[in-house]
Amino acid sequence: MSEAALKPQDLMVEMRGVNKWYGDFHVLRDIHLDVKRGERIVICGPSGSGKSTLIRCINHLEEHQQGDIVVGGVPLTQDVKRIEQIRRSVGMVFQHFNLFPHLSVLENCCIAPMWVQKKSRKEAEGLAMQYLERVRIAEQAKKYPGQLSGGQQQRVAIARSLCMHPDVMLFDEPTSALDPEMIKEVLDVMIELANEGMTMLCVTHEMGFAKTVADRVIFMDQGQIIEENAPEPFFNTPRSERTQLFLSQILGH
Amino acid sequence: MIHHNEMIPQRPAPRHTLGPVAWLRTNLFSGPVNTVLTLLALYLLYLLIVPTVKWAIIDANWLGSTREDCTAEGACWVFIKARFTQFIYGLYPRSEIWRANIVFVLFFALIAWLAIPRLPLKRWVALFALVAFPVIAYVLLHGGHFDLPRVPTHRWGGLMLTLLLATVGMVCALPIGVVLALGRRSNMPIVKSFCVLFIEFWRGVPLITVLFMASVMLPLFLPSGITVDRLVRALIGLTLFQSAYMAEVIRGGLQAIPKGQEEAAAALGMTYWKRMGLIVLPQALKMMIPGIVNTFISLFKDTTLVMIIGLFDLLGIVQAALADSRWLGYSLEGYTFAALMFWIFCFSMSRYSQYLERRLNTGHKR
């Protein structure tokens, strides 16, 4: 299928000339990004390069000041109803998991389906158990987040997002806060998810993950997209000097 | 090099770190200074406790009905006995006290039901306590319906009035405080400034002034013919005053919740009120139990100030009884009784809050 033949809905996320400032600080500069349905994108770059801010703009956790963002055919505006509609179809996984500590693992997964999608408790619990099984943590369903390891918490967070049946998943450095021995269990879940065809935007420094699953790798620096390419040419023949420097720093040790 | 091939088995702790004698030695007699301080403290306690026990219990007078039954050495609890009905019900007509008793029994039964975790149907009991109970209590206490003779509010008094003021104040101040606290954090400038102004106004004014204003100034501004009951005015004043304090306590709790919690809830598509009601407030309120109970306790004690606008709460009615010429000179007994009653209620609240904290804390730690 050629690019021109795509229906608008086949583009899950469109960012056109997006700019954002924190006060005087220009965090995002003229961002253009199209994400097709089923596409897996890894975003990397030095800290402070705006990669987290970029994906947080997609579900309006951060507000952009210029340019257009369209998610699943719905333009993102200031309208609260519109924002909530977009957020229901966009899952997000955070660096620090952000599970709700006062709710059990099962309740963490049920709360949004029940209160946002108005599912019955029975239906929501069935759904939650199904996804908890998929992230291989169903046996901990009655526990509270504080009783789980970091890797387990992050897998619960992924299940919690999946319970809303999102069209896109955003991952904001999902393994950065984990002890080294727990990174693999989270990445394995993410790889499975990618293989099932989930549209994913993932901010991460896990270059092995990028090589395995990404359709495209994006390198950002100082609020701009410097380079984007398929993983193989991206890692083997980076074109920009800054990309080369970054890759040598991150892969060099 | 391998240091250990097998795991070292657990051994019991050394003897001298366990048991009551070890506790005494480490905590009370660990050195010469500590020993002297311990003995000094014991001596001071002896000086304090012995005469008190002698006055209040051993030499006290319990039997009889007039002051002639009392001796000079000990406390005259006869006075409290003779005035007990008044201390509890104020000037509520004797023949109608059964109505107040029903309300009392219902009140304590509901509180016990809600406080004891094992009892079922919490949600329905809470609904009953918040919706049906106030109506029942009003109909019973105030009368005027169902052939019950009317008892105007100026005859209500004593412990009954204290509990009424405190309960209504707490139940109304908490939700108003939550709304004010959320409003103060709002992005909407008008809502935010209104809440800031409201909170700072009420916090800047002494409660006595509020009560004076409610009882003296308010009627001047109301159109003639419209009167608001004095008790209702006091209640409104007390509630608004305490809700400002409550708002600041709750704001402190809201600030302690990491921003990621609200972000995660937002990312799941929850509306503002769901984010607050399901995620942020349950965590904040749990953290704020000590502060909230602290405010409740101070509210409970602040109710005594309604005395100055002519309402006879527990302390007010005790003071009125002290002025009775038949019982002159028993103020110590009267104040001791009032203090004891206040202490029982405040201490129970404090203990229950500690219990609640422990119970809600299990397994929720981050």
PDB file of N, CA and C in Angstrom, chain A residues 12 22 51 78 91 108 166:
ATOM      1  N   MET A  12      -2.106   6.676  13.165  1.00  0.00           N
ATOM      2  CA  MET A  12      -2.562   6.713  14.560  1.00  0.00           C
ATOM      3  C   MET A  12      -2.225   8.049  15.205  1.00  0.00           C
ATOM      4  N   TYR A  22       8.878  25.756  27.838  1.00  0.00           N
ATOM      5  CA  TYR A  22       8.674  25.927  29.286  1.00  0.00           C
ATOM      6  C   TYR A  22       9.200  27.319  29.608  1.00  0.00           C
ATOM      7  N   LYS A  51      12.438  14.145  24.572  1.00  0.00           N
ATOM      8  CA  LYS A  51      11.756  12.929  24.087  1.00  0.00           C
ATOM      9  C   LYS A  51      10.556  12.558  24.960  1.00  0.00           C
ATOM     10  N   GLN A  78      -8.030  22.108  23.145  1.00  0.00           N
ATOM     11  CA  GLN A  78      -8.123  22.413  24.574  1.00  0.00           C
ATOM     12  C   GLN A  78      -9.347  21.763  25.219  1.00  0.00           C
ATOM     13  N   GLY A  91      -2.759   4.376  25.715  1.00  0.00           N
ATOM     14  CA  GLY A  91      -2.241   3.850  26.979  1.00  0.00           C
ATOM     15  C   GLY A  91      -0.894   4.466  27.276  1.00  0.00           C
ATOM     16  N   ASN A 108      -6.297  -1.879  40.622  1.00  0.00           N
ATOM     17  CA  ASN A 108      -5.570  -0.962  39.749  1.00  0.00           C
ATOM     18  C   ASN A 108      -5.983  -1.153  38.297  1.00  0.00           C
ATOM     19  N   PRO A 166      -6.264   0.102  24.463  1.00  0.00           N
ATOM     20  CA  PRO A 166      -5.786   1.303  23.750  1.00  0.00           C
ATOM     21  C   PRO A 166      -5.403   0.992  22.313  1.00  0.00           C
TER      22      PRO A 166
END
